[in-house]
Structures are given as C-alpha cells and as structure tokens.
PDB file of C-alpha atoms in Angstrom:
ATOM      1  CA  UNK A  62      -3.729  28.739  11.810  1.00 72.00           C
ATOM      2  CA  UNK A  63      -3.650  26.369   8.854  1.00 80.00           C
ATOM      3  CA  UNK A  64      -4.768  27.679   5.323  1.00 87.00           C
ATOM      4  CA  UNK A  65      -6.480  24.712   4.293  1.00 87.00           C
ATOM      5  CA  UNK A  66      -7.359  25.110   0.986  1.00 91.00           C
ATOM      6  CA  UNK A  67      -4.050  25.512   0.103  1.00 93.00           C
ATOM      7  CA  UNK A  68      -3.208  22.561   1.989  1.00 91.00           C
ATOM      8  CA  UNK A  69      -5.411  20.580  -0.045  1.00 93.00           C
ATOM      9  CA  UNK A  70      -4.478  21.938  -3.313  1.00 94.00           C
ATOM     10  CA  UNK A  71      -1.242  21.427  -2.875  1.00 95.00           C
ATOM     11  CA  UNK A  72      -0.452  17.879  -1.101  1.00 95.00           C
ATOM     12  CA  UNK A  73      -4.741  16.615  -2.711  1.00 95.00           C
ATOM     13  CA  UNK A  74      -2.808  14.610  -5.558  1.00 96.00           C
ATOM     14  CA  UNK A  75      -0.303  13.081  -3.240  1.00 94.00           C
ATOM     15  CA  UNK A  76      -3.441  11.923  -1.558  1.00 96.00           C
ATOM     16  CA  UNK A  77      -5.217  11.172  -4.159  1.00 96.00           C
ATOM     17  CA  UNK A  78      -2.730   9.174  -5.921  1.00 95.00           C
ATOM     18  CA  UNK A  79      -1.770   7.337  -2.618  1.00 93.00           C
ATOM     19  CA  UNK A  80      -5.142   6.377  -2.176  1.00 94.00           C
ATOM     20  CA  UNK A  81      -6.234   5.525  -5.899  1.00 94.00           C
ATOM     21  CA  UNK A  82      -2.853   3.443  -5.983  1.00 92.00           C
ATOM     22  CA  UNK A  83      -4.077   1.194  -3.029  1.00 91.00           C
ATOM     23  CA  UNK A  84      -8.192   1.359  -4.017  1.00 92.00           C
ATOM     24  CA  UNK A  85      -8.465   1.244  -7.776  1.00 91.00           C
ATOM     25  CA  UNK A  86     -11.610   2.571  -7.649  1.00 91.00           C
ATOM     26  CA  UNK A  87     -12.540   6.273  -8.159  1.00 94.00           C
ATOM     27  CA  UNK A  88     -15.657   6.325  -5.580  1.00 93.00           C
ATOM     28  CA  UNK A  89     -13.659   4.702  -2.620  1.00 93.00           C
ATOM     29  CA  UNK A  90     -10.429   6.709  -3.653  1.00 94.00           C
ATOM     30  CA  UNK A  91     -12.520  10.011  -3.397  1.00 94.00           C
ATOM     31  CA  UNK A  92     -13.806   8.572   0.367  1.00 94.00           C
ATOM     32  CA  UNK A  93     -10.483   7.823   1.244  1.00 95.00           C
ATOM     33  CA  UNK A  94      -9.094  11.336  -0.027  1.00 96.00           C
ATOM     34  CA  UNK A  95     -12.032  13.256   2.197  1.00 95.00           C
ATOM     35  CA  UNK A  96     -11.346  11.005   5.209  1.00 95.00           C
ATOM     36  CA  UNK A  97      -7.884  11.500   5.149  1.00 95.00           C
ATOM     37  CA  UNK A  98      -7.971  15.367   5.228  1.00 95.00           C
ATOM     38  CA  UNK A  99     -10.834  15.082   8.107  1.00 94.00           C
ATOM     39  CA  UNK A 100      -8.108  12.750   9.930  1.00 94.00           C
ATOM     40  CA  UNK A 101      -5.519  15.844   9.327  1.00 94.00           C
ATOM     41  CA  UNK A 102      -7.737  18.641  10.740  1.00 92.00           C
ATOM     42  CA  UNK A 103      -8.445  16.589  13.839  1.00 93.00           C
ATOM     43  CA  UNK A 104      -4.615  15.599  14.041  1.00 91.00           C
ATOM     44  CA  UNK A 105      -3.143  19.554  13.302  1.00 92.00           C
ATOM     45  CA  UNK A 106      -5.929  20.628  16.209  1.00 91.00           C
ATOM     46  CA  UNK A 107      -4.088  18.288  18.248  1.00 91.00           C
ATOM     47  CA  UNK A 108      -0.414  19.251  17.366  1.00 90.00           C
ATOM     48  CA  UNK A 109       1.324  21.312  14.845  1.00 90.00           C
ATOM     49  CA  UNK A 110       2.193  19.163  11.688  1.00 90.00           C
ATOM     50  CA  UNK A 111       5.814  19.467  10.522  1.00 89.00           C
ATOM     51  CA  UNK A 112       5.667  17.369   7.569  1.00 91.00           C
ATOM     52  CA  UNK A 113       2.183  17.554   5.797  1.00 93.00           C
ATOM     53  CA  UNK A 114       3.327  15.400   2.900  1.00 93.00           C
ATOM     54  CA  UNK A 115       4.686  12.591   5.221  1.00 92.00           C
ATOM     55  CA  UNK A 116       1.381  12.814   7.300  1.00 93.00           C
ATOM     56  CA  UNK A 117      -0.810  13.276   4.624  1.00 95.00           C
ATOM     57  CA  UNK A 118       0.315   9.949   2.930  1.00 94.00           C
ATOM     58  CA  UNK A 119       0.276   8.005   5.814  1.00 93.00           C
ATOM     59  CA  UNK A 120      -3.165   8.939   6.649  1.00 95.00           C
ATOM     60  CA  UNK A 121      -3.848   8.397   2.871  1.00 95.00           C
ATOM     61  CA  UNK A 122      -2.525   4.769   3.575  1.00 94.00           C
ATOM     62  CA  UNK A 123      -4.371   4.170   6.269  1.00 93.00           C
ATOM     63  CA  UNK A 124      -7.307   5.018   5.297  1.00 94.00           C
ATOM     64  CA  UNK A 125      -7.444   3.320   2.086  1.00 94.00           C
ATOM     65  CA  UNK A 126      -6.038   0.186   3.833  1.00 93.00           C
ATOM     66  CA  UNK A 127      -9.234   0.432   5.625  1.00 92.00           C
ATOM     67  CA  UNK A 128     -11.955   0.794   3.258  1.00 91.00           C
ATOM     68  CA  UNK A 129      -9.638  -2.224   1.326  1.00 88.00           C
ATOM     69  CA  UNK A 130     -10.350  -4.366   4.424  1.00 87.00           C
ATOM     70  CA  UNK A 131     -14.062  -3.534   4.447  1.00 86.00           C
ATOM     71  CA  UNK A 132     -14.222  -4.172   0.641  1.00 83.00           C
ATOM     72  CA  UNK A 133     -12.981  -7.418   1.630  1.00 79.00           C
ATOM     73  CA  UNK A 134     -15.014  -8.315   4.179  1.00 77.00           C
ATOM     74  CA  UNK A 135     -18.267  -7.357   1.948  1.00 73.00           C
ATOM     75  CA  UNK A 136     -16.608  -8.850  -0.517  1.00 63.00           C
ATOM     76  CA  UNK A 137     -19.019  -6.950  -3.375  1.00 44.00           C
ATOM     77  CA  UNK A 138     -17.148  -5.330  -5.301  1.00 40.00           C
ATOM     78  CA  UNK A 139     -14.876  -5.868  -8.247  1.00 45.00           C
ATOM     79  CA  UNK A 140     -11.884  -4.362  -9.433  1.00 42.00           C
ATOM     80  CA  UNK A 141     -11.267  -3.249 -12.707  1.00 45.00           C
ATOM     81  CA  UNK A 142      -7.776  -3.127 -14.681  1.00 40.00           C
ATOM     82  CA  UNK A 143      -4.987  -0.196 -13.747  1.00 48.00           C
ATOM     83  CA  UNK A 144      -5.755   2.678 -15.718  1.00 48.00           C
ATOM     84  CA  UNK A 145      -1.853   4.072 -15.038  1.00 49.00           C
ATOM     85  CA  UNK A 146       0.017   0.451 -15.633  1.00 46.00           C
ATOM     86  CA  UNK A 147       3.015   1.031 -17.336  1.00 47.00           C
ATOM     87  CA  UNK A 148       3.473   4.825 -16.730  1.00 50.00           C
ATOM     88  CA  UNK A 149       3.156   7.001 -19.404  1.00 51.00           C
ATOM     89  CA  UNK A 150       3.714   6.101 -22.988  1.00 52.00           C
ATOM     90  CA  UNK A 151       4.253   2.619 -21.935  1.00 56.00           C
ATOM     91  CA  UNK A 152       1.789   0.412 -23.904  1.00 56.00           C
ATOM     92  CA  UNK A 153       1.740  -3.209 -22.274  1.00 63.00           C
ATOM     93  CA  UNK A 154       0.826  -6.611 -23.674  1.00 80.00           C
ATOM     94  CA  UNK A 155      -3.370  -7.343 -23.061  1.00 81.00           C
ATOM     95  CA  UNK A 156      -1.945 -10.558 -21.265  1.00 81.00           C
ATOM     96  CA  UNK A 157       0.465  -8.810 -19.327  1.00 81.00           C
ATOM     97  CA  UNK A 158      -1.863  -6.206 -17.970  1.00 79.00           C
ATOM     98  CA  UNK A 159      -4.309  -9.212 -17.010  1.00 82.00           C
ATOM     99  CA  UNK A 160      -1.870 -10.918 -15.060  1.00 82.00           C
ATOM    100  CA  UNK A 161      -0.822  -7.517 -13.238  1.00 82.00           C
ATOM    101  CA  UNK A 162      -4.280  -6.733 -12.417  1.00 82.00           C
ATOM    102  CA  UNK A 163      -4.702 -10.158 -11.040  1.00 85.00           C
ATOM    103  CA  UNK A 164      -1.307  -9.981  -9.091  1.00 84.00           C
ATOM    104  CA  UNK A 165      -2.247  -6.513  -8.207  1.00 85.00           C
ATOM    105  CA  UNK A 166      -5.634  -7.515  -6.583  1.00 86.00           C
ATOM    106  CA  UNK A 167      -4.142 -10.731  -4.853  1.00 88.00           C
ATOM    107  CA  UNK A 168      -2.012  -7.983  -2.964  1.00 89.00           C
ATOM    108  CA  UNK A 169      -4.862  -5.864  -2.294  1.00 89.00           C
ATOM    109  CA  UNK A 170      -6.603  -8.998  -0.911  1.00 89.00           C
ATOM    110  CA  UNK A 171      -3.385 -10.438   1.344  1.00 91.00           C
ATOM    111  CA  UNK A 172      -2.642  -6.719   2.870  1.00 91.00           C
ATOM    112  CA  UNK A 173      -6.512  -6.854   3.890  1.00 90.00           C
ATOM    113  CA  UNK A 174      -5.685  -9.630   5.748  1.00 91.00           C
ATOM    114  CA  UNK A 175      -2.316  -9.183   7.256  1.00 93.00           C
ATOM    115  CA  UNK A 176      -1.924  -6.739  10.490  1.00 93.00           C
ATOM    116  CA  UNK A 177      -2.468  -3.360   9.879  1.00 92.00           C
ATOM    117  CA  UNK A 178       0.407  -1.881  10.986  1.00 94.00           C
ATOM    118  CA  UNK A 179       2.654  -4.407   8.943  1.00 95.00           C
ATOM    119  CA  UNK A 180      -0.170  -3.517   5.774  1.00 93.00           C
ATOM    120  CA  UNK A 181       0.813   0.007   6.282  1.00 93.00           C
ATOM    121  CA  UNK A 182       4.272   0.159   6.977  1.00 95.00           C
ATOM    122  CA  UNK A 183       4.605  -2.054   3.854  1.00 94.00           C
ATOM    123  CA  UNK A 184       2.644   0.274   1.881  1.00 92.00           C
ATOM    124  CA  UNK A 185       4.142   3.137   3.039  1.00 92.00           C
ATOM    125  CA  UNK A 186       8.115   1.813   2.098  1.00 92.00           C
ATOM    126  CA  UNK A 187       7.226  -0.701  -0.820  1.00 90.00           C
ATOM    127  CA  UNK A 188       4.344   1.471  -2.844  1.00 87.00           C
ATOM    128  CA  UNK A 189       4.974   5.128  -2.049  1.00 88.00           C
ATOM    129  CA  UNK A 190       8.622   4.600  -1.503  1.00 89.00           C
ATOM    130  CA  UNK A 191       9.524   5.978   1.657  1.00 90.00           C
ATOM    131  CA  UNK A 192      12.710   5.186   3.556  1.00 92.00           C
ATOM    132  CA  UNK A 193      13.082   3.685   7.285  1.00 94.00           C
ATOM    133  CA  UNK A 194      13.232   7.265   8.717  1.00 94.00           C
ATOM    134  CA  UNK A 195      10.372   9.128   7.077  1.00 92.00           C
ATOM    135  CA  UNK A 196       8.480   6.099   7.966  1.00 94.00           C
ATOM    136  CA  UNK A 197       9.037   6.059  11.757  1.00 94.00           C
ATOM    137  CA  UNK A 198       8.993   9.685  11.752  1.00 92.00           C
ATOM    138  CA  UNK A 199       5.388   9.515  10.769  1.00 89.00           C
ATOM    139  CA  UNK A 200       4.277   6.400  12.673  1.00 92.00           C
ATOM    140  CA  UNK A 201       6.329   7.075  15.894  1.00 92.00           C
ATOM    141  CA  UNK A 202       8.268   4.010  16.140  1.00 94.00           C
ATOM    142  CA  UNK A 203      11.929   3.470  15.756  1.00 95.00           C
ATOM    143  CA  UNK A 204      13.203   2.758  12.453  1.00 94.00           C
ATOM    144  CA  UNK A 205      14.414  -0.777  13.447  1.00 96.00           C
ATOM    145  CA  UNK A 206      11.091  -1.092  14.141  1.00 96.00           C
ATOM    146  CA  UNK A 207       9.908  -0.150  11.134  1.00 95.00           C
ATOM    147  CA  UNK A 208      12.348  -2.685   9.572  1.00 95.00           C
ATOM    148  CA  UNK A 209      11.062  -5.101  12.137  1.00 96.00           C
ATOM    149  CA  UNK A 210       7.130  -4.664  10.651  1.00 96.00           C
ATOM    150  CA  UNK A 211       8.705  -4.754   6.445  1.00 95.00           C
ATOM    151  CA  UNK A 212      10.057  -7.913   6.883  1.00 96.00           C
ATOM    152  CA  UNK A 213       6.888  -9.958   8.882  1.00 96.00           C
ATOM    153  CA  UNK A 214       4.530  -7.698   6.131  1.00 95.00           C
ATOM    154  CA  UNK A 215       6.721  -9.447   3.597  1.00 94.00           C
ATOM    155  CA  UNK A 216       6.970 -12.727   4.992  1.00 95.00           C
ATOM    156  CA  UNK A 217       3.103 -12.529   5.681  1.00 93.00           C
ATOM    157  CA  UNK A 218       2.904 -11.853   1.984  1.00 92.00           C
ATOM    158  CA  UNK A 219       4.822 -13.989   0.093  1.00 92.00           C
ATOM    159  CA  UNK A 220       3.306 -16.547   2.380  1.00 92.00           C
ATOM    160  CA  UNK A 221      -0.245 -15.578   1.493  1.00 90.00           C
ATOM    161  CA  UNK A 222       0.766 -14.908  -2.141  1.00 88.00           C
ATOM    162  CA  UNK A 223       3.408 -18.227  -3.139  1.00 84.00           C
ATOM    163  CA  UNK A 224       0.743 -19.671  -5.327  1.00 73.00           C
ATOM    164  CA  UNK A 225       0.351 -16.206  -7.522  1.00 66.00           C
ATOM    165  CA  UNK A 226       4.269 -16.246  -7.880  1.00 60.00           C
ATOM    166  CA  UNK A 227       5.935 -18.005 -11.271  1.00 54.00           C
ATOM    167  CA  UNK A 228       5.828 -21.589 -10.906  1.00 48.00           C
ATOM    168  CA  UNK A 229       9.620 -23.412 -10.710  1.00 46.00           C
ATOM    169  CA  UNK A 230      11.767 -23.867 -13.774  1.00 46.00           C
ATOM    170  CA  UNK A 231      11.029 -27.505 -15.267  1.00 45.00           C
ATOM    171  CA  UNK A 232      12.914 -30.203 -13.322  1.00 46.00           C
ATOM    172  CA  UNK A 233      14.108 -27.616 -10.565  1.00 43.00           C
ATOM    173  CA  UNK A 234      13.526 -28.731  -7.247  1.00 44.00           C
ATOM    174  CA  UNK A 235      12.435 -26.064  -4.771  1.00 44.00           C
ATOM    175  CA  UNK A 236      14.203 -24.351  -2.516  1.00 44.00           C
ATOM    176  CA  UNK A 237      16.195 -25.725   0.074  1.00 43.00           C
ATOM    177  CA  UNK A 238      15.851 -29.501  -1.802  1.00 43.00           C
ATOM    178  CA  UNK A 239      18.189 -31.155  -3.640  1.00 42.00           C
ATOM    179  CA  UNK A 240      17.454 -32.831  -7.046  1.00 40.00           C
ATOM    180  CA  UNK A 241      17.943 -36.635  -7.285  1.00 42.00           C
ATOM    181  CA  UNK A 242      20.989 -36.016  -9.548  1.00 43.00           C
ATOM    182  CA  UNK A 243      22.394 -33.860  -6.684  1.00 42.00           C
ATOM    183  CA  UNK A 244      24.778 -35.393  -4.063  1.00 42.00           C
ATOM    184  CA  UNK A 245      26.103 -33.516  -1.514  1.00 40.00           C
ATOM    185  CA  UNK A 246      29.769 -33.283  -0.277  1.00 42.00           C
TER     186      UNK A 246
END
C-alpha cells in the first residue's frame, strides 16, 4: 500500500515546479499539481510504480501540456513575467526579461499546437532534462523513438518559432544561399 502523504511531500515540488515551469500561472499550476497526483493513484491501482519521480514528472508534463492547450484554445488568459528567470541571485536586464517572457510564451503557444506526444517528449528531455532512457522508460517507447519524437518536436518548433529567433547578421544571406560576392568552385 502506498503512503501517500509522504508521496506527496516528498516528489509535490518536483511536481509543482514541473508544472509551474510549463504554466506560469499559480492557479493552473496548483490544477495541474492535483490532477497529476489523481492521475498517479489511478495509475499505482493499476500497477506498482518503480520510479515515482520519473512518473510523477511525466504526468506533471502532461497535464500541464494540457491545460496549456486549453488556455490556448480559450485564448483568455495572459501570462505574466517568470518570477524564477535567472536563478537565484541572478538579476537580469528589464529588456532582457521582456524578451524571455515573450520567447518563453511563443513556446508555450507552439507546444500547444504541435502533437502531444512530440510536446511532451520535448518537455520532458529539453525543460526537465531527462535523458533518452528515463524518457522511454516512462512513456513506453524505445529510446530511438524517443529520439525519433525530439527531433520532429524540434523541427515543428523552430518551424513555428523562426520569426521569434534573432534576425540574420547585416548583409548575410540565409542559410543554404550564397551571397552575390560568393562564387562557387
């Protein structure tokens, strides 16, 4: 038998920092930290968990990758600026911060609209940092699956994201073109 509270109190800010990561917003963050632990108690009925933090954050990512999609599709509500940019200590430029925020809720808005399981794997290796193997452990794929999902999540997102990106050096031609100065062998 599982001794929740303890479960909670020790993986909650795992959760909660998983899910506040993705939301930005305290109210949706607590939703998504409730849900996910609901999700676990249905999923440990099921089958004994062998990893709780490796199944806790995925459920975290799902989950908040969820109520980010809804948010999207009401389209309602706003986001405010990262608390936590930086890390601690770390005092950033007011412009800087802006243009993070802004970066940071372009993301938000292209993994609402990429496929989920990309959204999450990409999440799941890119945010919280996990590698190939934790990842497929927890989803139940392969890991050259897994590497398979990371790179169309990525492609999906620089696609969806090329105008946020720095603009070209002055008088560079982009990629793959060749300047008029330029002749070729």
């Amino acid at each position: 038998m599982t001794d929740w509270p303890q479960v909670v109190q020790q993986h909650g800010p795992i959760v909660w920092k998983t899910a506040y990561r993705l939301l930005s917003n305290e109210a949706d963050a607590s939703d998504c930290f409730q849900n996910t632990f609901v999700s676990a108690l249905e999923l440990s009925r099921a089958e004994a968990v062998r990893n709780w933090p490796g199944l806790l954050k995925r459920l975290a990512t799902a989950r908040a990758l969820e109520r980010l999609r809804q948010r999207y599709r009401e389209a309602t509500r706003l986001t405010r600026l990262p608390d936590d940019f930086g890390g601690p200590g770390k005092v950033a430029e007011p412009s800087r911060l802006a243009e993070t925020a802004e970066l940071a809720e372009h993301l938000r808005g292209a993994l609402a609209e990429i496929d989920a399981r990309e959204a999450e794997v990409f999440c799941l290796a890119c945010v919280e940092g996990l590698d190939y193997r934790r990842i497929a452990e927890q989803m139940g794929i392969t890991a050259n699956h897994v590497g398979v999902l990371l790179h169309r999540a990525k492609s999906s997102l620089r696609e969806r994201l090329g105008a946020h990106g720095p603009a070209p050096a002055h008088g560079a031609a982009p990629a793959g073109e060749h300047s008029p100065k330029e002749t070729r062998p």
